[in-house]
Structures are given as structure tokens and as C-alpha cells.
Amino acid sequence: MADLFVLALAIALPFLAAVFAPLLYRLLGETVGYVGAVVAAVCFALLLTQVGAEGTVSTPWIPSMDVAFRFTVDAFGLLFALLASGIGILIFAYAREYMHGKPDLGRFYMALLAFMGSILGVALAADLVALFLFWELTSVCSFVLIGYYTDDAESRYSARMAMVITVGGGLCLLVGILLIAVGAESVGLAPFDLAAILANRGAVADAMRAQGVFLPALALVAVAAAAKSAQVPLYVWLPGAMVAPTPVSAFLHSATMVKVGVYALGRLRPLFHGPEWMALVATLGMVTMTVGALLAVLATDIKELLAYSTASHLGLMVAAFGFESHYGAEAGAFHLFNHALFKATLFLVAGIVAHEAGTRAIDDLGGLREDLPITAGITVLAALSMAGIPPFNGFYSKEILFEAAWEAAVHGGGLLWLYPATAVFASVFTVLYSLRFLWLFFGPRPDGLGPVHRAPLGLLAPPAVLAVAVAAVSVVPGVAIDLLVDDAASATAVSHVEIHAGIPTSLSGPVVMSAITIAVGVAAFPFYDRIRASLERVRAATTLVHPTVGYDALLSATDRASGLVGRSVHNGLIRTYVWWVLLSACVLTVAGYATATTGLPTPAVAETPVALVLVLAVAVVAAVAVTTADSHVTGVLTLGILGFMVAIFYILASGADLALTQLVVETLLLLIFLLVLEELPAYYGEIDLLRAARDGALSVAVGATAFVSVLYAAPDGAGAPTPTASFFTNNAIPEGGGANIVNVILTDFRAFDTLGESIVIVLAALSVLVLLTMRDRGETQ
Amino acid sequence: MSLLALAPMLAVLLTGTAALLVRGWPRLQRGVSVLGTLGYAGAVGSLCWQVVSGGAVVYQVGGWRAPFGITLVADALSAFMLALTAIVAVYAVVFSVRFIDDRNQRVYYHPMFQFLLLGATGALLTGDLFNLFVWFEVMLMASYVFVAFYGNAQHTAAAVRYVVLNIIGGVLMLLGIGGLYATTGTLNMADMARVLADPGGVTGAVVGLSALIFVTFALKAGLVPFQFWVPSAYRAAPLPVVAVFAGATKKVGIYAIIRLYFTVFGNADLSVAVPGADAGSSIGFLAPVLVLMGVASILVGGLGAVTRDSLDELFAYSSIGQIGFIAVPIGIAAASTGSLRHLGVLAALVFAFHHAVTKGLLFLSTGVIRDAVGTTRLSRLGGLADSSPAFASVMLVGGLSLVGIPPLAGFFGKLFVFDAASRRFAVAAAGTETTAGAAAILLVLVVGAVLTILYSTRAWMGAFWGGQTEAVVRGRIDPVEVALLSTFAAVVLASGVGFEPIVQFADAAADAALDTDGYVDLVLGGERS
């Protein structure tokens, strides 16, 4: 049975160590790298105790949302977690030597440790929200680590690109998760309980299909995995990530973080299993496998070569998990394991080469076996494994992929034969670039290459340990398979799984595929430079595959749009702002009337005295005159006429208090206006006819909207006074002690309003003082 | 017990007045202001405790029974919004003491700060429509002064734009309130809800009239196309006040939309035929409006933020976009009934909480930079992480929360908003409706979130990574400010890690927002029986 304490400790320990990493660095200096190795070793040991255990444990996090820290122990999760912590030990030890003398190591180890905790969380999480939590944290750590050399513009560019793509992909995962939760909830499961969802995968999948969210969820999960695991066309961040220090590249960007997407596909494979899954995921993987391999051949830098190769191998794993047959599960899980071993080795080798030879340019390197004999030996094992040459472990898993592709084609026929064909095509290039990497050691030594030092033990030991692991799995694959890999593949499969690893003894389709791959690859290797040159011509002709074109286009498009929003939308002109605000207000209000009413109301027209008509007519004339006034002063005076007419209207409508207020306000306004106008230029400029027409139309619309609103609101004159009105009338004298109802309302019934308005007046007074005091002061002394 | 509903307003009113009285003693004035704000937070805290544990509190001002006098109503929705206002206010006022020039603090800064809070608090607590207008005015009047506070041309211009647009809003609001009063015969919101729910008691005109008021709320919240004032006003006002603007007063607009349209109009006996909205929804009219405005805000705000040079302007645009993330789920709620309506409101509240603390932290962090370097222009910043790794981490927490990285506060905001949109999609996909609309909403949310990543990374990396500019080399980051903000960052982290109480509170607030009958009983219950 899984042990919650052990699992929680294994995940929490790296985070805890990360918190103290800056402090430890201050105390211990660079030795803190070994502390990291110890932490990784403890995690590895803790996880080893769980081998053979099964089950899910949980501790609540947000009970009202049914979100918990659920952890599942099964072979697939353990395989991934053991790989991460095991390789972690070697990476930390290697980093101690490699990062010697580099700045900011506190931050470096903090991020690296937090990353390890996150990746263990991803591997063990059995709750969709918790999985997402750790998934995103790996992206953040990756961002910090890619941007390690913060002064370098390329580092910053690559860090941001990685963040945008992986976290952007995370958004798709989020929506995917939420759609899965919809399905889970409808069959009565806790919405985010991944273990329960997988245990009831048939019911959940059916429910998702019934609700029409199955395909969207599938597509979103695939996009998220593609972003994280560097699939076409989202792979572009991975080569950029190579600006990070080599231990980071080896750990995050080959062995673990980039496998998170693949891992998630493997995890969710049983839920989404079916023809749609294969059509999308297997195709995605195959395309990436091919594009990655081609670009690896084109690479001019050893880390770049390895980066594209990583993308290609990730494509292989994605394709494997995409195939419907049990071979798919086997190839995916087994290659995940094998690739982590040989690719981490090769990255560490690349680090040694760069460190000792002082360059990473492929064309400047060669003949290194003389200077770095042990490294050369290590490279032979790892590179041949990467190439898929028997009897190395990379061959075993790739052979199973060939079986999966072959099986799919035999089963489906027709276009599906493209799968095995593509697999062979891509693998030929895999052989090519693997041999090219090996050639760094065995090819001729270029004249320009300076002296190359022996690698120190601290750098040599970690890849050596990994190479031994590669050799061990190659010679006795059965041990690893029986221990974990077979069961791991079962967790991603819907049918029985049994991995056979070994040299094929009988002729079959997949065996022929392997034979063709190796034969063509080896035969073509002498023409490597010519192949590269012709590929280069293709690349030059098709800018689309150039890594950062899409991302740069996104950046420049958003930049352009941003400039537009800044300049054109917010142009600083009050006129524009007011125009849009008034127009929107009118549209909204009129739309409101239109949706909920039928026709305009016809208010009961009381008898209108002639005086009232006259007053309103004068007001209208004044309003028109304001718009044609030829100077500020005339305009203000005319506006005054309008105001005074309104005051007279109040008198005629028996609103004496209102009229008094209006008169005071009008008089004051007139005075203030005249005082201010002294300071303004005398005339407006001319406005063009179009704008005048537009503004006029809007004015009419505003007036009409207000008019219609008043029409709707006007009492029909038939009803009795409202309860509120009656209450005020009846209680003004007995309760409020005043005969003027308006006054009693202002000072008693609704005195709270008056308090607020008094504060407004205080604030107005303060605002005058502030404006006067601050007018020549500004922000600082 | 009912006096508790008055306590927060009383606390700020007294503090504001006291700060005015002691303005001759600047140190004392600052002390009064800080202590008074802490007292306000205490009052809000005990009110929240009372509301959560003992139920909502009603206070009839002046002893005039509802619906004739003015009622203060502190239910879970008001309490929730008050809580986030109080958090931001405390940090903003303490930060002000350190950040604002001593001489400038003496120019009525503290009294006005308190009156700004008073306006926001009154608007969140009042149960009377006209009284809401009054507290809006108080809030606006104080904010006008703050936008113009620094008194240079740029600040004055921003203030004029802000004043002009808000006066238009005020006029429209008055017109709408007058119309609603004329049609329903009451200003008390609970009473209005009762009248509206009466079968046949009301005409469809209230939909249009309420749209007039809606414009004011949208203007306050800064939703497109009413967002024009936001960028320049946020650049002009002192940064601690901007933290309150973005964190708290914008949310008052959101609160008013939820309170009025869900609590008051939600049960109205109206048939509104709007495509895309559930037929049973009397506020279906609002659904397409809010969704469209939300979507436009997300795009305008997100795109606008991408290339802004100064951090305060960048975050101002970001605020426009983030308010869009709040408007969209409210629109989804308006289009739906039952649990999805509840989820939509809950999502908006959770996101509002996140945005209050996260954006509060980010604007105050911008203040630290301004204080240290003298500018917030990214073109003149760089390498601040070398000066203060601690401060870099504080602002990283803010940036990551804005992006929605778990387990920070922002993650749950994002989770809930996407959840509401996903479920809307699932409803459409399961039924006969077309899924295009729901899918488009989801797409815009994703695009908006990607834009957030783009501008957050640009802002943070531009300030903290890269070589140090001359201005940065000369500047000195104030450790006291950083220490203060690191506790704020801890709040952002803690409210994500310990999200359970927050989601429970928000859930209660959403319940309160949707429980029209409960609200009516609460305010009028005793009087009617």
C-alpha cells in the first residue's frame, strides 16, 4: 500500500531544501551542489521503498471544491519519479563541478531543487488540480533556469519564449481538465480525482462523449502536451532553452521536464483511447519525430543537435502513446526510460566537451577521443543507443515503436501505411545525427581546435554512471522491464502488456524496418555534409520551419496591436472618449427598452398652460443658439438663458425650492464661467462638417434616449401616491416635526444622504486647496 | 449587533475627520490615519466574522424603518467586498506613509484617502439606490482630487478626462434612479426587488432604465467601451491610491452590478427575449452585454499592456483586461439559471479577490521602483534583481499570480473563470444550442491569459533582469517598503495555499447575491409581518 507520509516527504523535501538554498549557499558555498545531490538521493531512496506498492493516498486541500493532494503509486509514476530523482543525484553532483565560479548559485540551486520537487509531484499526483499545480511549477522553474544568465539578451528572449509557450499550453490543459471534470462529475465522481476517473474511465469517457466535450478535451490535452513536450509546431522553445547551463539542459530539457507532456499523454491514454486519439496524437508525434530529426541533422551546435534530437525522440514517445495497440503503451513507457538515460548522458558529455574544448560548434570539433578517452567510451554507448543500433537499449524501444506503427498500418491499411514509412524515414536521420555526434570523437581533428584538457572526475563520474546504466539495460533489459517498465506500460494501456526486448530472431515487418533504417543511415553517413547542405537549401526555401518565426510573428503582431490600442483607442481626446461613452450608453439603454417593452408609452397628457409652452420654447431656442454661438461669452450667456428657463419651469410646476436652487446655481455658474473664460482664447477653431454632423446626430440620439426614458418613467397620473410618498406625507409633522416635507426628507428621513453630500462639499473644498497647493509642486520635492 | 453594519463607515469617517483636525501635526496625522485604517480593518473583520458565523446584519439609519428610511445591509456579499477593500487599504495607507513625500502627505492626503474609503464602504453597505449614488459621488470626488493630486499638466489633463466621463456617468445614473423610483415607487433595494418580483407589478421599462445605471457601474469598473479614463488616471494618481483604485474602487462597480442585477432584478417578473440566454433569466439582457464588454476589455486591456513602457500604465491596461475576466463570468451567470449562475457569480468574486490583492501588490511594488529609481519606465530600468533579490521575488509572486500560476491567489481566479466558461461550453455542447459562442468565449479567455503572460514576463524581466541602467545603479531600494510588501506577497501566496476559507466566504457571498427572497426578508422581513 502506498504510504502518504513517504510520498509527501519525497515531494516536500526538495521544496524545503529550495527555500533554504540561498541560505545554505551563503553558509556552504558551492558545496551546496552536493546538498542537492543528497536531497535527490534521499528522495530516490524514499521512492524506492514504494516499488511494488500500489494505491492512492490523499490529504485534503480545498474540501469544498473536492480538491485534494491525492497521490497514486503505480509503476508508471514511480518509473518517472525514480528517473527524475535518480538522474537528479547525478545532475546535482555534476553541477557542483560544472557551475564552479558562476554567480547567483543560491538562486540556481533553489530553482533546480524546486524543479525536482515539482517533477516528483507531477509523477505522483492523482488529482487533476494538484497535477496542474506541479505542471505549472515545472514551467516556472524552467523559466528561471533558462534565464540564468540574466544579462544575456538571448537568455531573456528564450526564457520568455519558454514561459509563454509552456504556460500558454498549460491553459489548454486547464480547460481540458475542467472538461474532464464535467464528465467525472456527471457520473458521480469527485471532479478532480484522477485515480477514480481512470478507474472508471469507460463511464467517464461515455459521459464526456454524451456531453459533447470528449473531443475538445482530447484536443486540448494534446495541445498542452505538445507545448510542454516540444511537439511541432510548439517545439521552438526547446532549442532556445539550450542557453541554460548544461546541467539544466540535461535535467529539465531532455530527461524530465519535457517528458511531462509525454507522461500526461501516457496517463490519460486509457481515458481517451480510441481512433480519434490515434489520429491526432500518433500523427503529431510522427511529424515531430521527423521534423526534429531533420533539424538535428542541420544543427551546427552540439547542444542544438541534442535539443532537436530530444524533440524528435519526444515525438517518438508521443507517437507511441498515440497508437491504439498495446505496442504503443510498451514503446512509450520503455522509450521514456531509455531516452532519459542516453540523452542525459549525451548532454553531460556535451557539457564536458564545451567545458574542456571551449567551443560547441560541431564543425570546430573532432578527434576528441585522444584527449577525452573515457568520455569517448561513454559517448559510444549513449550515441549508439540513441541511434537505435542493436543491441543497445534505444534499439529495443524503437523496435517496439516500429511494431506499433506496423500493426496500425496492417490493421487499418490505406493511408495508415504512412506511419511505418515516416517512422523509418525519421529514424534514418536519427542514425545520421547520432553518428555525427559520435564523429566528434572519432572524426579528424580540425586544425583550429586548441588544447583540450582531461575532464575532472566531478564531471566524468555522472555521465559514466549513466553510461553504465545504459549498458546494463542493453545487456539485461529484462531486469528493468520486470522491475518497473512492464508494469509502467500496463498503467498506460487498456489491454495486456508484455514487453519483449532483445535481438530479433525471425524476420517480420518491423525487423525489416529496423534493417532498412540502420543500413540506409550508415550508408548515407559518408555523405552527411552533402545531405546537410541540401537540407539547408530546403530550410532556406521554407521559412516556416525556422524555429522562431511563429513566435516572433506573435510578438510583433501583439506589439502592433498594442501600439494601436495605445495611440488610436486612447488618443487623449476627451471628445473621442465622450462620443463613444454616450453612444454606448444610448445603444445599451435603447436596446434595453427594445428587448423588454412593446411600443412607446403614451402618458396621460394633462392640460399644458400656454406659459409653460412659451418657457420651454425659449429654452429650446436657447439650446439651439448655444451651438451656433460665435464666442465663448455668447455661448455661456445663451446657456444661462436655458438654465433660467428651466428655473421658471420649476416655478410653474410648483417646485419653488427647486427653482431657487436652480437660480443660485445658474448665477454662480455664469460668474465662474465668465471668470474662467478670461483665461481662454476667444474663439474655437472651425470644425469640419462631417464631425459636426456626427456630433449632431449623437446629440439628437442622447436627447431622444433621455426623452424616451422620461416617457417610460412618467407616472400615468391615475394611481394613488406610493406607500413611500404617503409615509413621508403622514409622518413629516408627527415624526419629523417639520411642515416642509422636502426639508424633513433631507434632514431626517434621508439625512444619511445629506451627510454624504456634505462630505462631497468638504471634498470639493479640499480639492480646491489641494489644486492650489500642488499646482507647482509635482511628485517629489 | 446591528451597529456592526455601521462600524466600518464610522471608523473611516472618524479617522478622516480626525486627520483633518490634526493636520497641523503631520506625524500625529499619519499615526491617526494608519491606526484609523487598522481600526477600519478591525471593524470590517468583526463584521465579516459576524456575517459568516451569525448571519447578515441590517442597520436602519436614524431608526426609520425600511423601506422609508435608508438601510445599511451587511450580508455575505457586502462583507466579502469589504474584506478585500480593507486588505488593500491597510497596505496602501502604510505604504503611503513611507512612499509619499512628507510635504505632499500634509496636503490633505490622509483625510482624502479616508473619504475615498468612506465612499467605497458606503457604496458596499447601503441598501438604498439613491444612497448608493451619494456614496459613489463621495468616492468619485475623492478620486478626482487624487488623479489631479500632483498638479502637473499631465495630471490635470488626466483629471479632466476622468471628471468629464464620470459626470456623464453620474447624470445617467440619476436619470436611471429617477426612472426606477418613478416606476417602482421605492428606492430601497429590497423593496424594489419585492415590487419587481410581484407578477405584473412592473413594466419592461425597468430593463432600459437599469441599463442607464449599468453604464455608471461599467464606467466605474472600467469596462470597454467605458475604460477610456483608466490609463491616464492610473498614471497620474499617487501609486498607493492607484492600488486602492484597482484593488477596491473598481470592484465597487462590479459589486454594484452583481447586487443590483442579481439580487434586485434577478427575480423580476419580466420576459426578456435575448438570444443565447436561458429563457428563465429576467436579466438575460445583461448576458450578451457583459460578455461582449468583458471580451472587449480582455482584448483591449491585454493588448494595450503588451508594449507599454511605464509599469504603472502597463498595469493600468492590465486592470482593464482583468476586469474583463470578472465581467465574462457575470455575463455567463446572467445567461444561465441554477448552479451555473451561482458558479458564474462565484467565479467573478474569486477573481475580484485575486485581482484586489495581486494588483494591489503590483502597484505598490511599482511604487517601490519609482521610489528607488525615480522612474517606472522599463526603458530606463534593468537589473533590479541584483540590487534586491528579495524585492525581485516579491514582484515575481505578484507577476506569477497575475498569470495565474498555482498555488497563488490568481490561480483560483483563473480556475473558476475558466470553469464557468467550460461549463457553459458543456451546456451548449450537450444541448441543441450551437457551441460557437461558448467556444469563442473560451478562446478569448485563453488569448487574454496568453497576453497576460506576455506582458507580465516583459514587465518583470525588463525591470529585474538585464544589465543595470545608470538610474538603477544610483537608486536605492527601500528595505522597509520591501519588508512591508513581502508580507503582502505572503498574503497572495497564503490566500492560494489556504484557499478553503476564501472559497467558502465567496460561496456564501454568491449565495447572498442570488438569494433575492432572503435579502428581501432580511431588510423588510421584521417590518412586513
Tab-separated table of N, CA and C in Angstrom, chain B residues 73-122:
chain	number	residue	atom	x	y	z
B	73	VAL	N	-27.066	47.357	4.762
B	73	VAL	CA	-27.198	45.905	4.763
B	73	VAL	C	-25.813	45.284	4.620
B	74	ALA	N	-25.413	44.539	5.623
B	74	ALA	CA	-24.138	43.838	5.532
B	74	ALA	C	-24.428	42.356	5.425
B	75	ASP	N	-24.562	41.873	4.206
B	75	ASP	CA	-24.684	40.429	4.033
B	75	ASP	C	-23.342	39.898	3.546
B	76	ALA	N	-23.298	38.605	3.228
B	76	ALA	CA	-22.008	37.998	2.896
B	76	ALA	C	-21.376	38.666	1.677
B	77	LEU	N	-22.198	39.088	0.708
B	77	LEU	CA	-21.634	39.726	-0.486
B	77	LEU	C	-20.942	41.036	-0.124
B	78	SER	N	-21.637	41.877	0.653
B	78	SER	CA	-21.022	43.142	1.065
B	78	SER	C	-19.788	42.883	1.909
B	79	ALA	N	-19.901	41.932	2.827
B	79	ALA	CA	-18.780	41.659	3.728
B	79	ALA	C	-17.562	41.188	2.937
B	80	PHE	N	-17.806	40.347	1.937
B	80	PHE	CA	-16.689	39.841	1.130
B	80	PHE	C	-15.964	40.985	0.433
B	81	MET	N	-16.756	41.876	-0.178
B	81	MET	CA	-16.131	43.000	-0.882
B	81	MET	C	-15.435	43.933	0.101
B	82	LEU	N	-16.027	44.127	1.277
B	82	LEU	CA	-15.391	44.973	2.284
B	82	LEU	C	-14.063	44.383	2.710
B	83	ALA	N	-14.034	43.060	2.836
B	83	ALA	CA	-12.805	42.416	3.305
B	83	ALA	C	-11.677	42.692	2.338
B	84	LEU	N	-11.936	42.557	1.044
B	84	LEU	CA	-10.822	42.781	0.129
B	84	LEU	C	-10.453	44.260	0.050
B	85	THR	N	-11.450	45.130	0.237
B	85	THR	CA	-11.139	46.557	0.295
B	85	THR	C	-10.217	46.854	1.483
B	86	ALA	N	-10.547	46.237	2.627
B	86	ALA	CA	-9.778	46.528	3.840
B	86	ALA	C	-8.331	46.067	3.702
B	87	ILE	N	-8.138	44.888	3.102
B	87	ILE	CA	-6.765	44.390	2.947
B	87	ILE	C	-5.937	45.385	2.135
B	88	VAL	N	-6.495	45.782	0.992
B	88	VAL	CA	-5.748	46.694	0.121
B	88	VAL	C	-5.528	48.038	0.827
B	89	ALA	N	-6.573	48.504	1.545
B	89	ALA	CA	-6.483	49.816	2.173
B	89	ALA	C	-5.367	49.857	3.213
B	90	VAL	N	-5.274	48.820	4.011
B	90	VAL	CA	-4.243	48.816	5.057
B	90	VAL	C	-2.858	48.904	4.426
B	91	TYR	N	-2.612	48.063	3.442
B	91	TYR	CA	-1.284	48.107	2.815
B	91	TYR	C	-1.044	49.449	2.138
B	92	ALA	N	-2.093	49.976	1.498
B	92	ALA	CA	-1.906	51.229	0.764
B	92	ALA	C	-1.577	52.367	1.721
B	93	VAL	N	-2.260	52.436	2.863
B	93	VAL	CA	-2.037	53.581	3.740
B	93	VAL	C	-0.667	53.490	4.413
B	94	VAL	N	-0.289	52.288	4.824
B	94	VAL	CA	1.029	52.153	5.448
B	94	VAL	C	2.113	52.465	4.420
B	95	PHE	N	1.898	51.976	3.214
B	95	PHE	CA	2.886	52.244	2.158
B	95	PHE	C	2.970	53.744	1.869
B	96	SER	N	1.812	54.410	1.901
B	96	SER	CA	1.794	55.851	1.625
B	96	SER	C	2.703	56.606	2.569
B	97	VAL	N	2.650	56.228	3.850
B	97	VAL	CA	3.445	56.942	4.851
B	97	VAL	C	4.919	56.922	4.458
B	98	ARG	N	5.348	55.795	3.906
B	98	ARG	CA	6.743	55.656	3.536
B	98	ARG	C	7.016	56.274	2.160
B	99	PHE	N	6.027	56.169	1.276
B	99	PHE	CA	6.266	56.445	-0.140
B	99	PHE	C	5.989	57.897	-0.522
B	100	ILE	N	4.874	58.435	-0.056
B	100	ILE	CA	4.517	59.801	-0.465
B	100	ILE	C	5.419	60.783	0.258
B	101	ASP	N	5.863	61.750	-0.491
B	101	ASP	CA	6.676	62.813	0.076
B	101	ASP	C	6.061	63.396	1.339
B	102	ASP	N	6.866	63.618	2.371
B	102	ASP	CA	6.318	64.151	3.617
B	102	ASP	C	5.491	65.407	3.377
B	103	ARG	N	6.061	66.284	2.559
B	103	ARG	CA	5.394	67.559	2.328
B	103	ARG	C	4.050	67.345	1.624
B	104	ASN	N	4.046	66.408	0.700
B	104	ASN	CA	2.803	66.152	-0.025
B	104	ASN	C	1.767	65.438	0.837
B	105	GLN	N	2.244	64.612	1.763
B	105	GLN	CA	1.290	63.937	2.648
B	105	GLN	C	0.484	64.950	3.438
B	106	ARG	N	1.107	66.116	3.681
B	106	ARG	CA	0.421	67.111	4.503
B	106	ARG	C	-0.687	67.819	3.732
B	107	VAL	N	-0.693	67.672	2.411
B	107	VAL	CA	-1.708	68.377	1.619
B	107	VAL	C	-2.992	67.541	1.578
B	108	TYR	N	-3.573	67.330	2.738
B	108	TYR	CA	-4.874	66.656	2.853
B	108	TYR	C	-4.862	65.239	2.276
B	109	TYR	N	-3.669	64.671	2.116
B	109	TYR	CA	-3.608	63.324	1.535
B	109	TYR	C	-4.394	62.334	2.389
B	110	HIS	N	-4.113	62.346	3.683
B	110	HIS	CA	-4.730	61.331	4.547
B	110	HIS	C	-6.237	61.506	4.711
B	111	PRO	N	-6.723	62.735	4.966
B	111	PRO	CA	-8.194	62.860	5.052
B	111	PRO	C	-8.872	62.380	3.784
B	112	MET	N	-8.300	62.740	2.634
B	112	MET	CA	-8.963	62.352	1.388
B	112	MET	C	-8.911	60.854	1.169
B	113	PHE	N	-7.808	60.259	1.596
B	113	PHE	CA	-7.697	58.806	1.488
B	113	PHE	C	-8.830	58.146	2.277
B	114	GLN	N	-9.067	58.663	3.473
B	114	GLN	CA	-10.131	58.088	4.305
B	114	GLN	C	-11.500	58.310	3.674
B	115	PHE	N	-11.695	59.490	3.073
B	115	PHE	CA	-13.003	59.753	2.468
B	115	PHE	C	-13.204	58.887	1.222
B	116	LEU	N	-12.121	58.606	0.528
B	116	LEU	CA	-12.210	57.672	-0.598
B	116	LEU	C	-12.719	56.317	-0.105
B	117	LEU	N	-12.116	55.881	0.998
B	117	LEU	CA	-12.545	54.611	1.592
B	117	LEU	C	-13.994	54.688	2.065
B	118	LEU	N	-14.342	55.853	2.623
B	118	LEU	CA	-15.707	56.032	3.116
B	118	LEU	C	-16.711	55.845	1.976
B	119	GLY	N	-16.400	56.468	0.840
B	119	GLY	CA	-17.300	56.341	-0.298
B	119	GLY	C	-17.440	54.893	-0.725
B	120	ALA	N	-16.311	54.199	-0.834
B	120	ALA	CA	-16.359	52.793	-1.259
B	120	ALA	C	-17.139	51.970	-0.246
B	121	THR	N	-16.869	52.212	1.033
B	121	THR	CA	-17.532	51.424	2.069
B	121	THR	C	-19.036	51.680	2.078
B	122	GLY	N	-19.400	52.950	1.959
B	122	GLY	CA	-20.825	53.281	1.941
B	122	GLY	C	-21.523	52.607	0.769
